[in-house]
Amino acid sequence: MINRIKNHFSFEREFVPLEAVRVLPEFYKEMMGAGGIFLKGYDTDIRVKFKGERADGTHIWELQTIPETIDQIFTIQTTPSFHVEVDYELVNQKDNLLLGKLIDKRQTYTTRSEVRNEKVRDNAVVSNFLISNTNIDFSKLTGVSSQVILTDIHRNLLKDYPQSKVIFSSNAPNSEEVELLKENKKPFFITSTETMESLDSDEVFDLKKYFEDEFILDDKVQEYKRKKIASFVCYPIFIQIKEMYFFAFLTLESEKVNLPLEVLSAYKEVERTFQERIMDSNTHILDVKQNVLNVSRGGLALEVTNPEIVKSLKIKPSFTLDVNFKLQAPIRMVLELRHMEEVNDFYIVGSRIVGVSGDKKAKDIYHSLIDFFS
């Protein structure tokens, strides 16, 4: 039986409109003779054949195997040197033939460059999951203890930036700037309030454009002049569990123009450390074993049957575990969730390796084991 995969988490690929392929029929014929074309979203690879284009522009597809259901909107995919997805609206189905009206076509240049080793499936398991608690009291997480943690981390900056401040959301002023921090989740880095020029970076929000669009630019320039602020940085801090909760912001104001760029890097480090400590204080070890589906140098795919692991990954999409190859010492790894799909009575959890703990040679050992069991 071929079943529809239920997607619970997916790290979004960055797609662009499909432009490299202008004539789809020719492209489809080429790909059928190469890597193949597949119907997306099922627990078994369903190879499809392009059977032609009708006068009204609809396309005819032949399925190699027939799943239980076909969605009204179906997607075919193929991966030459780039990944391609094409969406269709189902017009008609007769046995293993689909008639579809093209809706959208897109591509991405971010593709898997490493070979997956599936021969480790019976030779490796994972265990000792360090995962997020599933019964976190969100109101406590955003309370005084978290304020103490952030204040303590920020204190290390004061030697280099004594004017830097932490403003918690409960004490934040009611201003356009604070609302924009909440809404856009991007910092401000104003190099000069006289011109309201921002740091030239996609990472920061362009306050000048917003103030111009709202017809308040001149008023804001005068406001900063009265306050003797020549340049400033505001960096939002969110607690990222279940939802993005605006917790506080870091700010540094100067009577001189052109604050050092290093301030932004320092605030990024505060944010990273804060989030790390928040999560570490709300994790526990779950001593269960789960099967490994495949591995590569950059990641692992797991067969997860434990419901607590699934719940925790929906709260915090990162975790730590031991990878246990047969007759080998366990290798401790930090992983980041890339996708999680429900298939029948288990979940496929795809993850990216963020770090390897312990022995400095642990990563080399892991790579050699992949090669050994291939």
mmCIF file of C-alpha atoms in Angstrom:
data_model
loop_
_atom_site.group_PDB
_atom_site.id
_atom_site.type_symbol
_atom_site.label_atom_id
_atom_site.label_comp_id
_atom_site.label_asym_id
_atom_site.label_seq_id
_atom_site.Cartn_x
_atom_site.Cartn_y
_atom_site.Cartn_z
ATOM 1 C CA MET A 1 0.000 0.000 0.000
ATOM 2 C CA ILE A 2 1.337 3.417 -0.959
ATOM 3 C CA ASN A 3 0.442 6.121 1.534
ATOM 4 C CA ARG A 4 0.524 9.895 1.552
ATOM 5 C CA ILE A 5 3.274 11.341 3.741
ATOM 6 C CA LYS A 6 2.061 13.743 6.414
ATOM 7 C CA ASN A 7 4.599 16.542 6.746
ATOM 8 C CA HIS A 8 5.124 17.867 10.290
ATOM 9 C CA PHE A 9 8.235 19.964 9.731
ATOM 10 C CA SER A 10 10.236 21.073 6.739
ATOM 11 C CA PHE A 11 13.217 23.374 6.417
ATOM 12 C CA GLU A 12 12.068 25.572 3.560
ATOM 13 C CA ARG A 13 14.069 25.475 0.380
ATOM 14 C CA GLU A 14 14.609 28.783 -1.356
ATOM 15 C CA PHE A 15 12.817 28.424 -4.680
ATOM 16 C CA VAL A 16 12.939 30.716 -7.666
ATOM 17 C CA PRO A 17 10.694 30.641 -10.743
ATOM 18 C CA LEU A 18 11.709 27.915 -13.181
ATOM 19 C CA GLU A 19 13.444 29.800 -15.955
ATOM 20 C CA ALA A 20 16.238 27.471 -17.033
ATOM 21 C CA VAL A 21 13.632 25.200 -18.621
ATOM 22 C CA ARG A 22 11.428 27.048 -21.109
ATOM 23 C CA VAL A 23 9.934 24.109 -22.990
ATOM 24 C CA LEU A 24 8.660 21.626 -20.428
ATOM 25 C CA PRO A 25 7.776 18.687 -22.743
ATOM 26 C CA GLU A 26 11.346 18.455 -24.025
ATOM 27 C CA PHE A 27 12.710 18.799 -20.512
ATOM 28 C CA TYR A 28 10.416 16.034 -19.228
ATOM 29 C CA LYS A 29 11.490 13.660 -22.005
ATOM 30 C CA GLU A 30 15.131 14.341 -21.204
ATOM 31 C CA MET A 31 14.630 13.713 -17.485
ATOM 32 C CA MET A 32 12.702 10.462 -18.039
ATOM 33 C CA GLY A 33 15.838 9.114 -19.694
ATOM 34 C CA ALA A 34 18.076 10.477 -16.911
ATOM 35 C CA GLY A 35 17.314 10.586 -13.190
ATOM 36 C CA GLY A 36 13.582 10.107 -13.625
ATOM 37 C CA ILE A 37 10.490 12.120 -12.657
ATOM 38 C CA PHE A 38 8.464 11.358 -9.535
ATOM 39 C CA LEU A 39 5.144 12.178 -7.889
ATOM 40 C CA LYS A 40 5.927 14.077 -4.701
ATOM 41 C CA GLY A 41 4.667 13.302 -1.204
ATOM 42 C CA TYR A 42 4.374 9.511 -0.857
ATOM 43 C CA ASP A 43 6.192 6.915 1.261
ATOM 44 C CA THR A 44 7.255 5.048 -1.893
ATOM 45 C CA ASP A 45 8.923 6.537 -4.949
ATOM 46 C CA ILE A 46 6.272 6.825 -7.656
ATOM 47 C CA ARG A 47 7.948 7.210 -11.030
ATOM 48 C CA VAL A 48 5.872 9.006 -13.658
ATOM 49 C CA LYS A 49 6.087 9.316 -17.438
ATOM 50 C CA PHE A 50 5.164 12.367 -19.446
ATOM 51 C CA LYS A 51 2.721 11.182 -22.152
ATOM 52 C CA GLY A 52 2.078 14.426 -23.956
ATOM 53 C CA GLU A 53 0.534 17.879 -24.052
ATOM 54 C CA ARG A 54 -3.011 18.514 -25.252
ATOM 55 C CA ALA A 55 -4.102 21.460 -27.366
ATOM 56 C CA ASP A 56 -5.519 23.253 -24.304
ATOM 57 C CA GLY A 57 -2.107 23.110 -22.599
ATOM 58 C CA THR A 58 -2.923 20.355 -20.092
ATOM 59 C CA HIS A 59 -0.361 17.597 -19.554
ATOM 60 C CA ILE A 60 -0.909 13.831 -19.444
ATOM 61 C CA TRP A 61 1.034 11.775 -16.897
ATOM 62 C CA GLU A 62 1.290 8.008 -16.520
ATOM 63 C CA LEU A 63 1.943 6.610 -13.034
ATOM 64 C CA GLN A 64 4.203 3.604 -12.650
ATOM 65 C CA THR A 65 2.265 2.633 -9.519
ATOM 66 C CA ILE A 66 -1.057 3.966 -8.245
ATOM 67 C CA PRO A 67 -1.349 5.368 -4.670
ATOM 68 C CA GLU A 68 -4.511 5.203 -2.597
ATOM 69 C CA THR A 69 -5.360 8.842 -3.248
ATOM 70 C CA ILE A 70 -4.279 11.651 -5.565
ATOM 71 C CA ASP A 71 -4.700 15.187 -4.250
ATOM 72 C CA GLN A 72 -6.560 17.784 -6.278
ATOM 73 C CA ILE A 73 -3.260 19.657 -6.458
ATOM 74 C CA PHE A 74 -0.387 17.278 -7.204
ATOM 75 C CA THR A 75 3.313 17.939 -7.681
ATOM 76 C CA ILE A 76 5.868 16.225 -9.854
ATOM 77 C CA GLN A 77 9.556 16.616 -9.097
ATOM 78 C CA THR A 78 12.921 15.844 -10.621
ATOM 79 C CA THR A 79 16.523 16.705 -9.837
ATOM 80 C CA PRO A 80 19.009 17.218 -12.652
ATOM 81 C CA SER A 81 21.816 19.569 -11.536
ATOM 82 C CA PHE A 82 19.059 21.558 -9.754
ATOM 83 C CA HIS A 83 15.807 20.550 -8.081
ATOM 84 C CA VAL A 84 12.560 21.152 -9.994
ATOM 85 C CA GLU A 85 8.957 21.013 -8.755
ATOM 86 C CA VAL A 86 5.889 21.561 -10.938
ATOM 87 C CA ASP A 87 2.367 21.880 -9.491
ATOM 88 C CA TYR A 88 -0.725 20.732 -11.368
ATOM 89 C CA GLU A 89 -4.452 20.900 -10.777
ATOM 90 C CA LEU A 90 -5.993 17.474 -11.336
ATOM 91 C CA VAL A 91 -8.460 17.739 -14.232
ATOM 92 C CA ASN A 92 -9.183 14.045 -14.679
ATOM 93 C CA GLN A 93 -7.909 10.624 -13.664
ATOM 94 C CA LYS A 94 -8.411 7.343 -15.502
ATOM 95 C CA ASP A 95 -6.683 4.328 -14.022
ATOM 96 C CA ASN A 96 -2.985 5.230 -13.943
ATOM 97 C CA LEU A 97 -3.315 8.305 -16.196
ATOM 98 C CA LEU A 98 -3.546 11.829 -14.811
ATOM 99 C CA LEU A 99 -4.620 14.901 -16.747
ATOM 100 C CA GLY A 100 -3.291 18.056 -15.099
ATOM 101 C CA LYS A 101 -3.451 21.803 -15.628
ATOM 102 C CA LEU A 102 -0.114 23.499 -14.893
ATOM 103 C CA ILE A 103 -0.257 25.924 -11.951
ATOM 104 C CA ASP A 104 3.319 26.706 -10.956
ATOM 105 C CA LYS A 105 6.896 25.689 -11.777
ATOM 106 C CA ARG A 106 9.936 26.421 -9.636
ATOM 107 C CA GLN A 107 13.526 25.412 -9.031
ATOM 108 C CA THR A 108 16.210 25.611 -6.395
ATOM 109 C CA TYR A 109 19.958 25.357 -6.679
ATOM 110 C CA THR A 110 20.286 23.978 -3.148
ATOM 111 C CA THR A 111 20.480 20.231 -3.676
ATOM 112 C CA ARG A 112 21.974 17.293 -1.791
ATOM 113 C CA SER A 113 25.623 16.997 -2.817
ATOM 114 C CA GLU A 114 26.436 13.984 -0.623
ATOM 115 C CA VAL A 115 25.538 10.361 -1.213
ATOM 116 C CA ARG A 116 23.231 8.784 1.361
ATOM 117 C CA ASN A 117 24.503 5.504 2.825
ATOM 118 C CA GLU A 118 21.492 3.247 3.468
ATOM 119 C CA LYS A 119 23.562 0.146 4.278
ATOM 120 C CA VAL A 120 23.997 1.345 7.865
ATOM 121 C CA ARG A 121 20.335 0.622 8.559
ATOM 122 C CA ASP A 122 21.045 -2.697 10.306
ATOM 123 C CA ASN A 123 24.444 -1.634 11.585
ATOM 124 C CA ALA A 124 23.665 1.521 13.567
ATOM 125 C CA VAL A 125 21.132 2.850 16.060
ATOM 126 C CA VAL A 126 20.822 6.110 17.987
ATOM 127 C CA SER A 127 20.155 6.546 21.702
ATOM 128 C CA ASN A 128 20.352 8.918 24.696
ATOM 129 C CA PHE A 129 18.345 11.750 23.167
ATOM 130 C CA LEU A 130 18.872 15.144 24.813
ATOM 131 C CA ILE A 131 15.578 16.801 23.912
ATOM 132 C CA SER A 132 13.335 19.635 25.004
ATOM 133 C CA ASN A 133 10.822 19.056 27.778
ATOM 134 C CA THR A 134 7.320 18.708 26.360
ATOM 135 C CA ASN A 135 5.580 20.192 29.386
ATOM 136 C CA ILE A 136 7.289 23.584 29.433
ATOM 137 C CA ASP A 137 5.336 26.304 31.223
ATOM 138 C CA PHE A 138 5.694 29.105 28.686
ATOM 139 C CA SER A 139 4.676 31.774 31.193
ATOM 140 C CA LYS A 140 7.531 30.719 33.520
ATOM 141 C CA LEU A 141 9.954 30.572 30.620
ATOM 142 C CA THR A 142 9.327 34.246 29.915
ATOM 143 C CA GLY A 143 9.507 35.260 33.576
ATOM 144 C CA VAL A 144 12.085 36.587 36.020
ATOM 145 C CA SER A 145 14.537 33.653 35.716
ATOM 146 C CA SER A 146 14.962 34.309 31.991
ATOM 147 C CA GLN A 147 15.457 38.013 32.693
ATOM 148 C CA VAL A 148 18.260 37.091 35.090
ATOM 149 C CA ILE A 149 19.884 34.851 32.447
ATOM 150 C CA LEU A 150 19.801 37.564 29.775
ATOM 151 C CA THR A 151 21.056 40.240 32.178
ATOM 152 C CA ASP A 152 23.934 38.002 33.201
ATOM 153 C CA ILE A 153 24.957 37.292 29.583
ATOM 154 C CA HIS A 154 24.679 40.970 28.659
ATOM 155 C CA ARG A 155 26.865 41.979 31.610
ATOM 156 C CA ASN A 156 29.917 40.632 29.778
ATOM 157 C CA LEU A 157 29.453 43.334 27.123
ATOM 158 C CA LEU A 158 29.564 46.262 29.489
ATOM 159 C CA LYS A 159 33.350 46.373 29.640
ATOM 160 C CA ASP A 160 33.513 47.155 25.912
ATOM 161 C CA TYR A 161 30.121 48.883 25.596
ATOM 162 C CA PRO A 162 29.265 50.461 28.971
ATOM 163 C CA GLN A 163 26.249 52.314 27.539
ATOM 164 C CA SER A 164 24.591 49.124 26.270
ATOM 165 C CA LYS A 165 21.194 48.331 27.835
ATOM 166 C CA VAL A 166 18.689 45.486 28.066
ATOM 167 C CA ILE A 167 15.054 46.580 27.839
ATOM 168 C CA PHE A 168 12.528 43.863 28.668
ATOM 169 C CA SER A 169 9.210 43.801 26.818
ATOM 170 C CA SER A 170 7.288 44.485 30.032
ATOM 171 C CA ASN A 171 9.180 47.785 30.381
ATOM 172 C CA ALA A 172 9.487 48.660 26.695
ATOM 173 C CA PRO A 173 8.199 52.086 25.646
ATOM 174 C CA ASN A 174 5.177 52.343 23.397
ATOM 175 C CA SER A 175 6.903 53.515 20.218
ATOM 176 C CA GLU A 176 7.084 52.883 16.484
ATOM 177 C CA GLU A 177 10.570 51.439 16.915
ATOM 178 C CA VAL A 178 9.506 48.804 19.442
ATOM 179 C CA GLU A 179 6.507 47.771 17.351
ATOM 180 C CA LEU A 180 8.756 47.394 14.306
ATOM 181 C CA LEU A 181 11.161 45.200 16.270
ATOM 182 C CA LYS A 182 8.261 42.925 17.217
ATOM 183 C CA GLU A 183 6.742 42.851 13.756
ATOM 184 C CA ASN A 184 9.803 42.513 11.530
ATOM 185 C CA LYS A 185 12.093 40.624 13.921
ATOM 186 C CA LYS A 186 15.103 42.487 12.539
ATOM 187 C CA PRO A 187 17.517 44.845 14.324
ATOM 188 C CA PHE A 188 18.066 48.529 13.542
ATOM 189 C CA PHE A 189 21.562 49.827 12.930
ATOM 190 C CA ILE A 190 21.390 53.566 12.232
ATOM 191 C CA THR A 191 24.813 54.942 11.341
ATOM 192 C CA SER A 192 23.610 58.572 11.419
ATOM 193 C CA THR A 193 20.289 59.908 12.687
ATOM 194 C CA GLU A 194 20.810 63.103 10.708
ATOM 195 C CA THR A 195 20.341 61.185 7.450
ATOM 196 C CA MET A 196 18.668 58.106 9.002
ATOM 197 C CA GLU A 197 20.940 55.858 6.951
ATOM 198 C CA SER A 198 21.041 52.217 7.990
ATOM 199 C CA LEU A 199 23.882 49.753 7.822
ATOM 200 C CA ASP A 200 23.928 48.369 4.269
ATOM 201 C CA SER A 201 22.832 44.828 5.061
ATOM 202 C CA ASP A 202 19.806 42.588 4.508
ATOM 203 C CA GLU A 203 20.060 41.635 8.171
ATOM 204 C CA VAL A 204 18.848 45.029 9.404
ATOM 205 C CA PHE A 205 15.557 46.840 8.967
ATOM 206 C CA ASP A 206 15.532 50.044 6.876
ATOM 207 C CA LEU A 207 13.974 52.550 9.276
ATOM 208 C CA LYS A 208 14.429 55.468 6.885
ATOM 209 C CA LYS A 209 12.210 53.908 4.223
ATOM 210 C CA TYR A 210 9.526 53.099 6.775
ATOM 211 C CA PHE A 211 9.562 56.638 8.217
ATOM 212 C CA GLU A 212 9.411 58.095 4.688
ATOM 213 C CA ASP A 213 6.437 55.890 3.796
ATOM 214 C CA GLU A 214 4.683 57.010 6.976
ATOM 215 C CA PHE A 215 5.585 60.699 6.366
ATOM 216 C CA ILE A 216 7.275 61.021 9.756
ATOM 217 C CA LEU A 217 10.945 61.084 8.714
ATOM 218 C CA ASP A 218 11.540 64.772 9.548
ATOM 219 C CA ASP A 219 9.791 64.410 12.899
ATOM 220 C CA LYS A 220 11.958 61.426 13.800
ATOM 221 C CA VAL A 221 15.168 63.173 12.790
ATOM 222 C CA GLN A 222 14.256 66.070 15.065
ATOM 223 C CA GLU A 223 13.312 63.707 17.883
ATOM 224 C CA TYR A 224 16.726 61.993 17.831
ATOM 225 C CA LYS A 225 18.414 65.408 17.624
ATOM 226 C CA ARG A 226 16.592 66.573 20.779
ATOM 227 C CA LYS A 227 17.676 63.371 22.533
ATOM 228 C CA LYS A 228 21.276 63.909 21.344
ATOM 229 C CA ILE A 229 21.347 60.511 19.626
ATOM 230 C CA ALA A 230 23.637 60.543 16.581
ATOM 231 C CA SER A 231 23.624 56.778 15.948
ATOM 232 C CA PHE A 232 22.049 53.732 17.572
ATOM 233 C CA VAL A 233 21.488 49.989 17.486
ATOM 234 C CA CYS A 234 18.388 48.080 18.604
ATOM 235 C CA TYR A 235 18.484 44.278 18.588
ATOM 236 C CA PRO A 236 15.321 42.228 19.333
ATOM 237 C CA ILE A 237 15.524 39.110 21.498
ATOM 238 C CA PHE A 238 12.874 36.434 20.996
ATOM 239 C CA ILE A 239 12.294 33.191 22.864
ATOM 240 C CA GLN A 240 11.729 30.623 20.149
ATOM 241 C CA ILE A 241 9.629 27.832 21.603
ATOM 242 C CA LYS A 242 6.334 26.910 19.933
ATOM 243 C CA GLU A 243 6.027 30.551 18.939
ATOM 244 C CA MET A 244 8.228 33.622 18.584
ATOM 245 C CA TYR A 245 7.780 35.516 21.851
ATOM 246 C CA PHE A 246 9.191 39.062 21.935
ATOM 247 C CA PHE A 247 11.098 39.005 25.211
ATOM 248 C CA ALA A 248 13.456 42.011 25.188
ATOM 249 C CA PHE A 249 15.733 44.150 23.088
ATOM 250 C CA LEU A 250 19.330 45.275 23.377
ATOM 251 C CA THR A 251 20.134 48.869 22.600
ATOM 252 C CA LEU A 252 23.140 51.142 22.360
ATOM 253 C CA GLU A 253 22.898 54.873 21.658
ATOM 254 C CA SER A 254 25.769 57.246 20.907
ATOM 255 C CA GLU A 255 26.234 60.984 20.543
ATOM 256 C CA LYS A 256 28.693 60.210 17.734
ATOM 257 C CA VAL A 257 27.968 58.859 14.265
ATOM 258 C CA ASN A 258 29.059 55.444 12.967
ATOM 259 C CA LEU A 259 28.866 53.004 15.841
ATOM 260 C CA PRO A 260 31.343 50.132 15.375
ATOM 261 C CA LEU A 261 29.999 47.208 13.365
ATOM 262 C CA GLU A 262 31.265 44.860 16.070
ATOM 263 C CA VAL A 263 28.274 45.855 18.223
ATOM 264 C CA LEU A 264 25.952 43.906 15.944
ATOM 265 C CA SER A 265 28.148 40.798 16.167
ATOM 266 C CA ALA A 266 28.288 41.130 19.949
ATOM 267 C CA TYR A 267 24.484 41.345 20.170
ATOM 268 C CA LYS A 268 24.139 38.301 17.909
ATOM 269 C CA GLU A 269 26.338 36.357 20.309
ATOM 270 C CA VAL A 270 24.204 37.457 23.262
ATOM 271 C CA GLU A 271 21.098 36.230 21.432
ATOM 272 C CA ARG A 272 22.705 32.870 20.554
ATOM 273 C CA THR A 273 23.979 32.278 24.099
ATOM 274 C CA PHE A 274 20.661 33.285 25.660
ATOM 275 C CA GLN A 275 18.643 30.933 23.458
ATOM 276 C CA GLU A 276 21.115 28.136 24.154
ATOM 277 C CA ARG A 277 20.919 28.575 27.918
ATOM 278 C CA ILE A 278 17.134 28.843 27.867
ATOM 279 C CA MET A 279 16.865 25.559 25.989
ATOM 280 C CA ASP A 280 19.534 23.797 28.052
ATOM 281 C CA SER A 281 17.586 24.612 31.202
ATOM 282 C CA ASN A 282 14.487 22.944 29.733
ATOM 283 C CA THR A 283 15.866 19.670 28.373
ATOM 284 C CA HIS A 284 16.174 16.088 29.583
ATOM 285 C CA ILE A 285 17.770 12.806 28.514
ATOM 286 C CA LEU A 286 15.485 10.164 27.012
ATOM 287 C CA ASP A 287 17.242 6.783 27.023
ATOM 288 C CA VAL A 288 15.587 5.001 24.102
ATOM 289 C CA LYS A 289 16.964 3.441 20.925
ATOM 290 C CA GLN A 290 15.751 4.379 17.451
ATOM 291 C CA ASN A 291 16.769 3.007 14.050
ATOM 292 C CA VAL A 292 19.003 4.807 11.566
ATOM 293 C CA LEU A 293 17.601 4.880 8.012
ATOM 294 C CA ASN A 294 20.593 6.431 6.261
ATOM 295 C CA VAL A 295 23.601 8.624 6.915
ATOM 296 C CA SER A 296 25.838 11.016 5.064
ATOM 297 C CA ARG A 297 28.814 13.123 6.078
ATOM 298 C CA GLY A 298 26.462 16.022 6.754
ATOM 299 C CA GLY A 299 23.399 14.408 8.294
ATOM 300 C CA LEU A 300 21.297 11.454 9.456
ATOM 301 C CA ALA A 301 17.800 10.185 8.725
ATOM 302 C CA LEU A 302 16.106 8.370 11.601
ATOM 303 C CA GLU A 303 13.086 6.132 12.039
ATOM 304 C CA VAL A 304 11.401 7.575 15.130
ATOM 305 C CA THR A 305 8.638 5.654 16.897
ATOM 306 C CA ASN A 306 8.819 7.363 20.294
ATOM 307 C CA PRO A 307 6.037 9.985 20.601
ATOM 308 C CA GLU A 308 7.936 12.069 23.180
ATOM 309 C CA ILE A 309 10.765 12.681 20.697
ATOM 310 C CA VAL A 310 8.262 13.816 18.082
ATOM 311 C CA LYS A 311 6.554 16.210 20.518
ATOM 312 C CA SER A 312 9.870 17.692 21.651
ATOM 313 C CA LEU A 313 11.082 18.321 18.092
ATOM 314 C CA LYS A 314 7.922 20.314 17.406
ATOM 315 C CA ILE A 315 8.883 22.538 20.354
ATOM 316 C CA LYS A 316 12.630 22.716 19.721
ATOM 317 C CA PRO A 317 13.900 21.548 16.303
ATOM 318 C CA SER A 318 17.368 20.590 17.529
ATOM 319 C CA PHE A 319 18.649 17.733 19.697
ATOM 320 C CA THR A 320 21.681 15.734 20.816
ATOM 321 C CA LEU A 321 22.128 11.954 20.674
ATOM 322 C CA ASP A 322 24.589 9.053 20.549
ATOM 323 C CA VAL A 323 25.185 7.314 17.226
ATOM 324 C CA ASN A 324 26.030 3.666 17.907
ATOM 325 C CA PHE A 325 27.676 1.695 15.105
ATOM 326 C CA LYS A 326 28.102 -2.060 15.685
ATOM 327 C CA LEU A 327 31.107 -2.913 17.868
ATOM 328 C CA GLN A 328 32.096 0.769 18.066
ATOM 329 C CA ALA A 329 32.069 3.346 20.846
ATOM 330 C CA PRO A 330 29.103 5.776 20.611
ATOM 331 C CA ILE A 331 29.621 9.142 18.915
ATOM 332 C CA ARG A 332 27.829 12.100 20.514
ATOM 333 C CA MET A 333 26.292 14.497 17.979
ATOM 334 C CA VAL A 334 24.343 17.744 17.965
ATOM 335 C CA LEU A 335 21.706 17.738 15.231
ATOM 336 C CA GLU A 336 19.330 20.245 13.645
ATOM 337 C CA LEU A 337 15.958 19.102 12.337
ATOM 338 C CA ARG A 338 15.532 19.532 8.571
ATOM 339 C CA HIS A 339 12.329 17.597 7.929
ATOM 340 C CA MET A 340 9.903 15.325 9.792
ATOM 341 C CA GLU A 341 7.285 13.228 8.041
ATOM 342 C CA GLU A 342 4.716 10.776 9.379
ATOM 343 C CA VAL A 343 4.577 7.466 7.531
ATOM 344 C CA ASN A 344 2.092 4.892 8.855
ATOM 345 C CA ASP A 345 3.182 4.206 12.457
ATOM 346 C CA PHE A 346 6.557 5.968 12.498
ATOM 347 C CA TYR A 347 8.216 9.264 11.613
ATOM 348 C CA ILE A 348 11.113 9.923 9.267
ATOM 349 C CA VAL A 349 13.334 12.531 10.913
ATOM 350 C CA GLY A 350 15.950 14.096 8.669
ATOM 351 C CA SER A 351 18.663 16.066 10.428
ATOM 352 C CA ARG A 352 21.825 18.056 9.745
ATOM 353 C CA ILE A 353 24.946 17.507 11.845
ATOM 354 C CA VAL A 354 25.761 20.739 13.687
ATOM 355 C CA GLY A 355 28.594 19.409 15.832
ATOM 356 C CA VAL A 356 30.330 16.299 17.167
ATOM 357 C CA SER A 357 31.195 16.141 20.886
ATOM 358 C CA GLY A 358 34.067 14.512 22.734
ATOM 359 C CA ASP A 359 37.161 13.239 20.956
ATOM 360 C CA LYS A 360 38.636 15.690 18.472
ATOM 361 C CA LYS A 361 38.900 12.799 16.023
ATOM 362 C CA ALA A 362 35.212 11.841 16.464
ATOM 363 C CA LYS A 363 34.154 13.408 13.160
ATOM 364 C CA ASP A 364 36.935 11.573 11.284
ATOM 365 C CA ILE A 365 35.912 8.328 12.993
ATOM 366 C CA TYR A 366 32.299 8.907 11.951
ATOM 367 C CA HIS A 367 33.334 9.502 8.328
ATOM 368 C CA SER A 368 35.453 6.344 8.312
ATOM 369 C CA LEU A 369 32.561 4.294 9.700
ATOM 370 C CA ILE A 370 30.265 5.554 6.944
ATOM 371 C CA ASP A 371 32.802 4.333 4.408
ATOM 372 C CA PHE A 372 33.317 1.025 6.268
ATOM 373 C CA PHE A 373 29.614 0.135 6.287
ATOM 374 C CA SER A 374 29.011 1.225 2.677
#
